[in-house]
Amino acid sequence: MESTLSPELTEHLEAARARASAATSNEDLRAIDRDYAGKGGVVAGLLAAIPTLPPEERRDAGQGANRLKQAIAALLDERRAELEADAIAEARTGKGFDPSLSIPAPARGSLHPVTSVTRELEDIFTSMGYKVLDGPEVELDSYNFERLNIPADHPARDMHDTFWCEVTGAERDSRMDLLLRTHTSCVQVRAMEELAPPFRVVVPGRVFRQESVDASHEHTFHQMEGLVVAEGLTVGHLIGAMKTFLREVFRREIEVRLRPGYFPFVEPGFELDARCPFCPKPGAGCKVCKHTSWVELCPCGMVHPAVLAKSGIDNEKYTGFAFGLGLSRLVMLRYQIDDIRHLMGGDQRFLSQF
Ligand code: PHE
């Protein structure tokens, strides 16, 4: 770059270089920077003179002035690094200390994408009158399965490849009922135990399954459970809640459809799909929806009356609906992340993008 400078600009650069070599502090370097790149400095003078030049010389003159500015910035950076290295070496020997030298800025953290999306959804559901609940990640069989209508021999247990906890000590042989929760639905039961209807809750959290891990399966992922119990609730209310939620997220009306789905704790049970919000035009199809124009949003359904009864809720008087949003999937959709393993992988190169 320097080789392309005119003789006059090269002279400026060499003068700046001589001053920089003689500089002994950051303050000296800042003064050189001011004299060349600052207001009224050499570069500003060169730029100001451009309109007085013949038109055919103006472009070169402008480019030359900018190149000079860059070259001086580079040489000041270089000298600054040298001075810093000298100062560190001197500080080690106890000689000399220049408080004006800059230190590297501390690295700043940022929110994990799962945290950002969780907070956003919590805000939306809170504004819709939902309470945010939490539950334990190490759960009892009864909450994760039994009381959700999934007894010990039920085939639906096979859908959840469960991590069982081994208990040591005195309870070693009597406690075979602890597991890492396989879904957030167990907190439905805890909610029904603790709250008197009518109530609306959402439960974001980590869940665990013994999966073979690949780009779309992780042993640890995130869900957000929703549960509403009140008098006279119908599938219409469930659809309404999901549409309101989608409207809040995407700031427009999103069409939904229900397909039958089976989960022992809801009856009827559904898979709820949303018209792909990423298609250029609704219904057009795109990469995200694999050209079907629908994206799977969440499994859901009307709470099974037996599940209400098991938690002491009068199922003649009350009905409920529940949904299980795949938080990890929503995060991947939102940020176009194509491999679920990035989410819990803890790789700084991935995380520092957020
Ligand atoms: N808990 C179910 C799962 O993880 C999803 C679900 C939630 C289904 C709520 C219906 C109602 O597979």
GROMACS .gro file of N, CA and C in nm, residues 3-127:
model
  375
    3SER      N    1   0.377   0.162  -0.114
    3SER     CA    2   0.452   0.181  -0.238
    3SER      C    3   0.369   0.261  -0.338
    4THR      N    4   0.237   0.264  -0.319
    4THR     CA    5   0.156   0.337  -0.415
    4THR      C    6   0.136   0.483  -0.374
    5LEU      N    7   0.199   0.524  -0.264
    5LEU     CA    8   0.183   0.664  -0.221
    5LEU      C    9   0.274   0.755  -0.307
    6SER      N   10   0.224   0.875  -0.331
    6SER     CA   11   0.306   0.971  -0.406
    6SER      C   12   0.425   1.013  -0.320
    7PRO      N   13   0.527   1.073  -0.382
    7PRO     CA   14   0.644   1.116  -0.303
    7PRO      C   15   0.606   1.207  -0.187
    8GLU      N   16   0.511   1.295  -0.210
    8GLU     CA   17   0.472   1.389  -0.104
    8GLU      C   18   0.409   1.314   0.014
    9LEU      N   19   0.321   1.218  -0.019
    9LEU     CA   20   0.255   1.143   0.088
    9LEU      C   21   0.354   1.052   0.158
   10THR      N   22   0.448   0.997   0.082
   10THR     CA   23   0.549   0.911   0.143
   10THR      C   24   0.630   0.990   0.245
   11GLU      N   25   0.658   1.114   0.212
   11GLU     CA   26   0.731   1.199   0.306
   11GLU      C   27   0.653   1.216   0.437
   12HIS      N   28   0.521   1.238   0.424
   12HIS     CA   29   0.436   1.250   0.544
   12HIS      C   30   0.444   1.122   0.626
   13LEU      N   31   0.434   1.010   0.553
   13LEU     CA   32   0.432   0.882   0.623
   13LEU      C   33   0.564   0.858   0.697
   14GLU      N   34   0.675   0.891   0.631
   14GLU     CA   35   0.805   0.869   0.694
   14GLU      C   36   0.822   0.958   0.816
   15ALA      N   37   0.770   1.083   0.804
   15ALA     CA   38   0.779   1.174   0.920
   15ALA      C   39   0.699   1.117   1.037
   16ALA      N   40   0.581   1.063   1.003
   16ALA     CA   41   0.497   1.005   1.109
   16ALA      C   42   0.567   0.884   1.170
   17ARG      N   43   0.631   0.805   1.085
   17ARG     CA   44   0.700   0.686   1.135
   17ARG      C   45   0.814   0.724   1.230
   18ALA      N   46   0.885   0.831   1.192
   18ALA     CA   47   0.997   0.874   1.277
   18ALA      C   48   0.945   0.918   1.414
   19ARG      N   49   0.834   0.991   1.413
   19ARG     CA   50   0.777   1.035   1.541
   19ARG      C   51   0.728   0.915   1.624
   20ALA      N   52   0.667   0.819   1.554
   20ALA     CA   53   0.615   0.702   1.626
   20ALA      C   54   0.728   0.623   1.691
   21SER      N   55   0.839   0.609   1.618
   21SER     CA   56   0.950   0.532   1.676
   21SER      C   57   1.004   0.601   1.800
   22ALA      N   58   0.997   0.736   1.798
   22ALA     CA   59   1.050   0.809   1.912
   22ALA      C   60   0.950   0.813   2.029
   23ALA      N   61   0.825   0.778   1.999
   23ALA     CA   62   0.721   0.788   2.103
   23ALA      C   63   0.751   0.691   2.217
   24THR      N   64   0.721   0.735   2.339
   24THR     CA   65   0.746   0.647   2.454
   24THR      C   66   0.619   0.618   2.533
   25SER      N   67   0.507   0.677   2.493
   25SER     CA   68   0.383   0.649   2.566
   25SER      C   69   0.264   0.653   2.471
   26ASN      N   70   0.155   0.604   2.521
   26ASN     CA   71   0.029   0.609   2.447
   26ASN      C   72  -0.010   0.752   2.417
   27GLU      N   73   0.021   0.841   2.512
   27GLU     CA   74  -0.012   0.982   2.497
   27GLU      C   75   0.059   1.038   2.373
   28ASP      N   76   0.188   1.002   2.357
   28ASP     CA   77   0.265   1.046   2.239
   28ASP      C   78   0.197   0.998   2.111
   29LEU      N   79   0.151   0.871   2.114
   29LEU     CA   80   0.090   0.815   1.993
   29LEU      C   81  -0.040   0.886   1.961
   30ARG      N   82  -0.115   0.919   2.067
   30ARG     CA   83  -0.242   0.990   2.043
   30ARG      C   84  -0.216   1.126   1.981
   31ALA      N   85  -0.107   1.191   2.021
   31ALA     CA   86  -0.074   1.323   1.965
   31ALA      C   87  -0.042   1.310   1.815
   32ILE      N   88   0.032   1.205   1.779
   32ILE     CA   89   0.064   1.185   1.637
   32ILE      C   90  -0.066   1.161   1.559
   33ASP      N   91  -0.152   1.077   1.618
   33ASP     CA   92  -0.280   1.048   1.553
   33ASP      C   93  -0.359   1.177   1.529
   34ARG      N   94  -0.360   1.264   1.632
   34ARG     CA   95  -0.432   1.392   1.618
   34ARG      C   96  -0.372   1.475   1.505
   35ASP      N   97  -0.238   1.481   1.499
   35ASP     CA   98  -0.172   1.567   1.400
   35ASP      C   99  -0.198   1.521   1.257
   36TYR      N  100  -0.218   1.390   1.241
   36TYR     CA  101  -0.239   1.341   1.104
   36TYR      C  102  -0.386   1.316   1.073
   37ALA      N  103  -0.455   1.243   1.162
   37ALA     CA  104  -0.592   1.203   1.129
   37ALA      C  105  -0.697   1.294   1.191
   38GLY      N  106  -0.654   1.383   1.283
   38GLY     CA  107  -0.751   1.465   1.356
   38GLY      C  108  -0.802   1.583   1.275
   39LYS      N  109  -0.893   1.656   1.339
   39LYS     CA  110  -0.946   1.780   1.279
   39LYS      C  111  -0.831   1.876   1.251
   40GLY      N  112  -0.827   1.932   1.132
   40GLY     CA  113  -0.719   2.026   1.101
   40GLY      C  114  -0.584   1.960   1.083
   41GLY      N  115  -0.581   1.827   1.082
   41GLY     CA  116  -0.454   1.755   1.066
   41GLY      C  117  -0.413   1.744   0.920
   42VAL      N  118  -0.304   1.671   0.900
   42VAL     CA  119  -0.246   1.660   0.765
   42VAL      C  120  -0.345   1.602   0.664
   43VAL      N  121  -0.412   1.491   0.705
   43VAL     CA  122  -0.505   1.428   0.610
   43VAL      C  123  -0.621   1.522   0.578
   44ALA      N  124  -0.673   1.587   0.682
   44ALA     CA  125  -0.785   1.680   0.659
   44ALA      C  126  -0.742   1.790   0.562
   45GLY      N  127  -0.616   1.837   0.577
   45GLY     CA  128  -0.563   1.941   0.489
   45GLY      C  129  -0.559   1.893   0.344
   46LEU      N  130  -0.512   1.768   0.329
   46LEU     CA  131  -0.503   1.712   0.192
   46LEU      C  132  -0.642   1.702   0.130
   47LEU      N  133  -0.739   1.658   0.211
   47LEU     CA  134  -0.876   1.643   0.159
   47LEU      C  135  -0.936   1.779   0.124
   48ALA      N  136  -0.906   1.878   0.209
   48ALA     CA  137  -0.962   2.011   0.187
   48ALA      C  138  -0.908   2.073   0.058
   49ALA      N  139  -0.787   2.031   0.021
   49ALA     CA  140  -0.726   2.091  -0.099
   49ALA      C  141  -0.779   2.030  -0.229
   50ILE      N  142  -0.848   1.917  -0.218
   50ILE     CA  143  -0.892   1.847  -0.339
   50ILE      C  144  -0.972   1.934  -0.436
   51PRO      N  145  -1.070   2.012  -0.386
   51PRO     CA  146  -1.151   2.091  -0.481
   51PRO      C  147  -1.069   2.191  -0.562
   52THR      N  148  -0.949   2.224  -0.513
   52THR     CA  149  -0.868   2.321  -0.587
   52THR      C  150  -0.786   2.253  -0.696
   53LEU      N  151  -0.787   2.120  -0.700
   53LEU     CA  152  -0.706   2.048  -0.799
   53LEU      C  153  -0.780   2.037  -0.932
   54PRO      N  154  -0.707   2.012  -1.041
   54PRO     CA  155  -0.775   1.984  -1.169
   54PRO      C  156  -0.859   1.857  -1.151
   55PRO      N  157  -0.978   1.856  -1.215
   55PRO     CA  158  -1.072   1.746  -1.194
   55PRO      C  159  -1.007   1.609  -1.210
   56GLU      N  160  -0.920   1.590  -1.308
   56GLU     CA  161  -0.867   1.456  -1.335
   56GLU      C  162  -0.772   1.408  -1.225
   57GLU      N  163  -0.728   1.499  -1.137
   57GLU     CA  164  -0.636   1.457  -1.031
   57GLU      C  165  -0.709   1.429  -0.899
   58ARG      N  166  -0.837   1.468  -0.895
   58ARG     CA  167  -0.906   1.465  -0.764
   58ARG      C  168  -0.921   1.324  -0.708
   59ARG      N  169  -0.956   1.230  -0.798
   59ARG     CA  170  -0.980   1.095  -0.748
   59ARG      C  171  -0.855   1.036  -0.684
   60ASP      N  172  -0.743   1.048  -0.755
   60ASP     CA  173  -0.617   0.994  -0.701
   60ASP      C  174  -0.581   1.062  -0.570
   61ALA      N  175  -0.605   1.193  -0.565
   61ALA     CA  176  -0.568   1.267  -0.444
   61ALA      C  177  -0.650   1.217  -0.325
   62GLY      N  178  -0.780   1.195  -0.347
   62GLY     CA  179  -0.868   1.146  -0.241
   62GLY      C  180  -0.824   1.009  -0.194
   63GLN      N  181  -0.799   0.922  -0.290
   63GLN     CA  182  -0.757   0.786  -0.253
   63GLN      C  183  -0.624   0.787  -0.181
   64GLY      N  184  -0.533   0.873  -0.229
   64GLY     CA  185  -0.401   0.882  -0.166
   64GLY      C  186  -0.413   0.926  -0.021
   65ALA      N  187  -0.497   1.027   0.004
   65ALA     CA  188  -0.513   1.077   0.141
   65ALA      C  189  -0.566   0.966   0.232
   66ASN      N  190  -0.662   0.888   0.179
   66ASN     CA  191  -0.716   0.779   0.260
   66ASN      C  192  -0.613   0.670   0.286
   67ARG      N  193  -0.534   0.643   0.183
   67ARG     CA  194  -0.429   0.540   0.203
   67ARG      C  195  -0.329   0.586   0.308
   68LEU      N  196  -0.295   0.715   0.304
   68LEU     CA  197  -0.201   0.767   0.403
   68LEU      C  198  -0.259   0.751   0.543
   69LYS      N  199  -0.388   0.783   0.555
   69LYS     CA  200  -0.453   0.773   0.686
   69LYS      C  201  -0.447   0.630   0.738
   70GLN      N  202  -0.478   0.535   0.649
   70GLN     CA  203  -0.476   0.394   0.690
   70GLN      C  204  -0.335   0.350   0.727
   71ALA      N  205  -0.237   0.394   0.648
   71ALA     CA  206  -0.099   0.351   0.674
   71ALA      C  207  -0.053   0.404   0.809
   72ILE      N  208  -0.092   0.528   0.840
   72ILE     CA  209  -0.050   0.586   0.969
   72ILE      C  210  -0.121   0.514   1.084
   73ALA      N  211  -0.250   0.483   1.064
   73ALA     CA  212  -0.322   0.410   1.170
   73ALA      C  213  -0.254   0.276   1.195
   74ALA      N  214  -0.212   0.209   1.088
   74ALA     CA  215  -0.148   0.078   1.103
   74ALA      C  216  -0.016   0.091   1.177
   75LEU      N  217   0.061   0.195   1.142
   75LEU     CA  218   0.191   0.203   1.209
   75LEU      C  219   0.177   0.246   1.354
   76LEU      N  220   0.073   0.325   1.384
   76LEU     CA  221   0.050   0.360   1.525
   76LEU      C  222   0.007   0.236   1.604
   77ASP      N  223  -0.078   0.152   1.542
   77ASP     CA  224  -0.119   0.028   1.610
   77ASP      C  225   0.002  -0.058   1.642
   78GLU      N  226   0.089  -0.066   1.544
   78GLU     CA  227   0.207  -0.150   1.560
   78GLU      C  228   0.293  -0.098   1.675
   79ARG      N  229   0.314   0.034   1.676
   79ARG     CA  230   0.399   0.093   1.779
   79ARG      C  231   0.333   0.078   1.918
   80ARG      N  232   0.198   0.089   1.918
   80ARG     CA  233   0.125   0.077   2.045
   80ARG      C  234   0.147  -0.064   2.102
   81ALA      N  235   0.139  -0.163   2.015
   81ALA     CA  236   0.160  -0.301   2.060
   81ALA      C  237   0.301  -0.318   2.114
   82GLU      N  238   0.398  -0.255   2.047
   82GLU     CA  239   0.538  -0.264   2.094
   82GLU      C  240   0.551  -0.203   2.232
   83LEU      N  241   0.491  -0.083   2.246
   83LEU     CA  242   0.502  -0.015   2.376
   83LEU      C  243   0.435  -0.097   2.485
   84GLU      N  244   0.321  -0.158   2.451
   84GLU     CA  245   0.253  -0.240   2.551
   84GLU      C  246   0.339  -0.358   2.592
   85ALA      N  247   0.399  -0.422   2.492
   85ALA     CA  248   0.485  -0.537   2.522
   85ALA      C  249   0.601  -0.491   2.610
   86ASP      N  250   0.660  -0.374   2.577
   86ASP     CA  251   0.770  -0.321   2.658
   86ASP      C  252   0.722  -0.296   2.801
   87ALA      N  253   0.600  -0.235   2.810
   87ALA     CA  254   0.550  -0.200   2.943
   87ALA      C  255   0.527  -0.326   3.027
   88ILE      N  256   0.477  -0.431   2.961
   88ILE     CA  257   0.453  -0.555   3.035
   88ILE      C  258   0.587  -0.612   3.082
   89ALA      N  259   0.684  -0.609   2.991
   89ALA     CA  260   0.816  -0.660   3.027
   89ALA      C  261   0.874  -0.579   3.142
   90GLU      N  262   0.855  -0.447   3.134
   90GLU     CA  263   0.909  -0.361   3.241
   90GLU      C  264   0.836  -0.384   3.372
   91ALA      N  265   0.703  -0.400   3.360
   91ALA     CA  266   0.626  -0.422   3.483
   91ALA      C  267   0.673  -0.549   3.552
   92ARG      N  268   0.709  -0.648   3.471
   92ARG     CA  269   0.759  -0.774   3.529
   92ARG      C  270   0.888  -0.750   3.607
   93THR      N  271   0.969  -0.658   3.555
   93THR     CA  272   1.095  -0.633   3.625
   93THR      C  273   1.076  -0.524   3.731
   94GLY      N  274   0.955  -0.470   3.739
   94GLY     CA  275   0.927  -0.371   3.841
   94GLY      C  276   0.962  -0.228   3.801
   95LYS      N  277   1.014  -0.211   3.680
   95LYS     CA  278   1.049  -0.075   3.636
   95LYS      C  279   0.932  -0.015   3.558
   96GLY      N  280   0.914   0.113   3.572
   96GLY     CA  281   0.824   0.186   3.481
   96GLY      C  282   0.681   0.136   3.480
   97PHE      N  283   0.585   0.225   3.477
   97PHE     CA  284   0.445   0.187   3.471
   97PHE      C  285   0.372   0.300   3.401
   98ASP      N  286   0.306   0.270   3.289
   98ASP     CA  287   0.235   0.374   3.215
   98ASP      C  288   0.086   0.350   3.224
   99PRO      N  289   0.019   0.425   3.313
   99PRO     CA  290  -0.125   0.402   3.330
   99PRO      C  291  -0.206   0.441   3.207
  100SER      N  292  -0.143   0.509   3.110
  100SER     CA  293  -0.222   0.550   2.993
  100SER      C  294  -0.230   0.439   2.888
  101LEU      N  295  -0.152   0.330   2.908
  101LEU     CA  296  -0.159   0.222   2.810
  101LEU      C  297  -0.294   0.152   2.819
  102SER      N  298  -0.346   0.115   2.701
  102SER     CA  299  -0.478   0.050   2.703
  102SER      C  300  -0.461  -0.098   2.737
  103ILE      N  301  -0.562  -0.156   2.797
  103ILE     CA  302  -0.560  -0.299   2.823
  103ILE      C  303  -0.669  -0.363   2.738
  104PRO      N  304  -0.656  -0.491   2.707
  104PRO     CA  305  -0.759  -0.555   2.625
  104PRO      C  306  -0.895  -0.547   2.696
  105ALA      N  307  -1.000  -0.515   2.619
  105ALA     CA  308  -1.134  -0.507   2.679
  105ALA      C  309  -1.174  -0.645   2.731
  106PRO      N  310  -1.240  -0.653   2.849
  106PRO     CA  311  -1.283  -0.783   2.899
  106PRO      C  312  -1.388  -0.843   2.805
  107ALA      N  313  -1.385  -0.974   2.788
  107ALA     CA  314  -1.483  -1.039   2.701
  107ALA      C  315  -1.621  -1.024   2.762
  108ARG      N  316  -1.720  -0.990   2.681
  108ARG     CA  317  -1.856  -0.974   2.733
  108ARG      C  318  -1.939  -1.098   2.704
  109GLY      N  319  -2.018  -1.137   2.800
  109GLY     CA  320  -2.106  -1.251   2.780
  109GLY      C  321  -2.233  -1.209   2.709
  110SER      N  322  -2.315  -1.304   2.669
  110SER     CA  323  -2.444  -1.271   2.609
  110SER      C  324  -2.542  -1.383   2.643
  111LEU      N  325  -2.669  -1.356   2.620
  111LEU     CA  326  -2.769  -1.456   2.655
  111LEU      C  327  -2.765  -1.573   2.557
  112HIS      N  328  -2.782  -1.692   2.609
  112HIS     CA  329  -2.793  -1.810   2.523
  112HIS      C  330  -2.922  -1.798   2.442
  113PRO      N  331  -2.920  -1.840   2.314
  113PRO     CA  332  -3.043  -1.826   2.234
  113PRO      C  333  -3.164  -1.894   2.297
  114VAL      N  334  -3.142  -2.006   2.368
  114VAL     CA  335  -3.256  -2.072   2.433
  114VAL      C  336  -3.312  -1.980   2.542
  115THR      N  337  -3.223  -1.911   2.614
  115THR     CA  338  -3.270  -1.819   2.719
  115THR      C  339  -3.348  -1.704   2.657
  116SER      N  340  -3.298  -1.648   2.546
  116SER     CA  341  -3.369  -1.534   2.485
  116SER      C  342  -3.508  -1.575   2.440
  117VAL      N  343  -3.518  -1.690   2.372
  117VAL     CA  344  -3.649  -1.732   2.322
  117VAL      C  345  -3.741  -1.767   2.440
  118THR      N  346  -3.686  -1.833   2.543
  118THR     CA  347  -3.767  -1.866   2.660
  118THR      C  348  -3.826  -1.739   2.721
  119ARG      N  349  -3.741  -1.638   2.737
  119ARG     CA  350  -3.790  -1.512   2.798
  119ARG      C  351  -3.898  -1.447   2.712
  120GLU      N  352  -3.875  -1.451   2.580
  120GLU     CA  353  -3.973  -1.391   2.490
  120GLU      C  354  -4.108  -1.462   2.503
  121LEU      N  355  -4.105  -1.596   2.504
  121LEU     CA  356  -4.230  -1.672   2.515
  121LEU      C  357  -4.295  -1.650   2.652
  122GLU      N  358  -4.212  -1.645   2.755
  122GLU     CA  359  -4.267  -1.620   2.889
  122GLU      C  360  -4.342  -1.486   2.892
  123ASP      N  361  -4.283  -1.384   2.828
  123ASP     CA  362  -4.348  -1.253   2.824
  123ASP      C  363  -4.483  -1.262   2.754
  124ILE      N  364  -4.484  -1.335   2.641
  124ILE     CA  365  -4.609  -1.345   2.566
  124ILE      C  366  -4.715  -1.417   2.648
  125PHE      N  367  -4.679  -1.531   2.706
  125PHE     CA  368  -4.780  -1.606   2.782
  125PHE      C  369  -4.821  -1.531   2.909
  126THR      N  370  -4.726  -1.460   2.969
  126THR     CA  371  -4.763  -1.381   3.087
  126THR      C  372  -4.867  -1.276   3.048
  127SER      N  373  -4.846  -1.214   2.931
  127SER     CA  374  -4.942  -1.112   2.887
  127SER      C  375  -5.077  -1.173   2.856
   0.00000   0.00000   0.00000
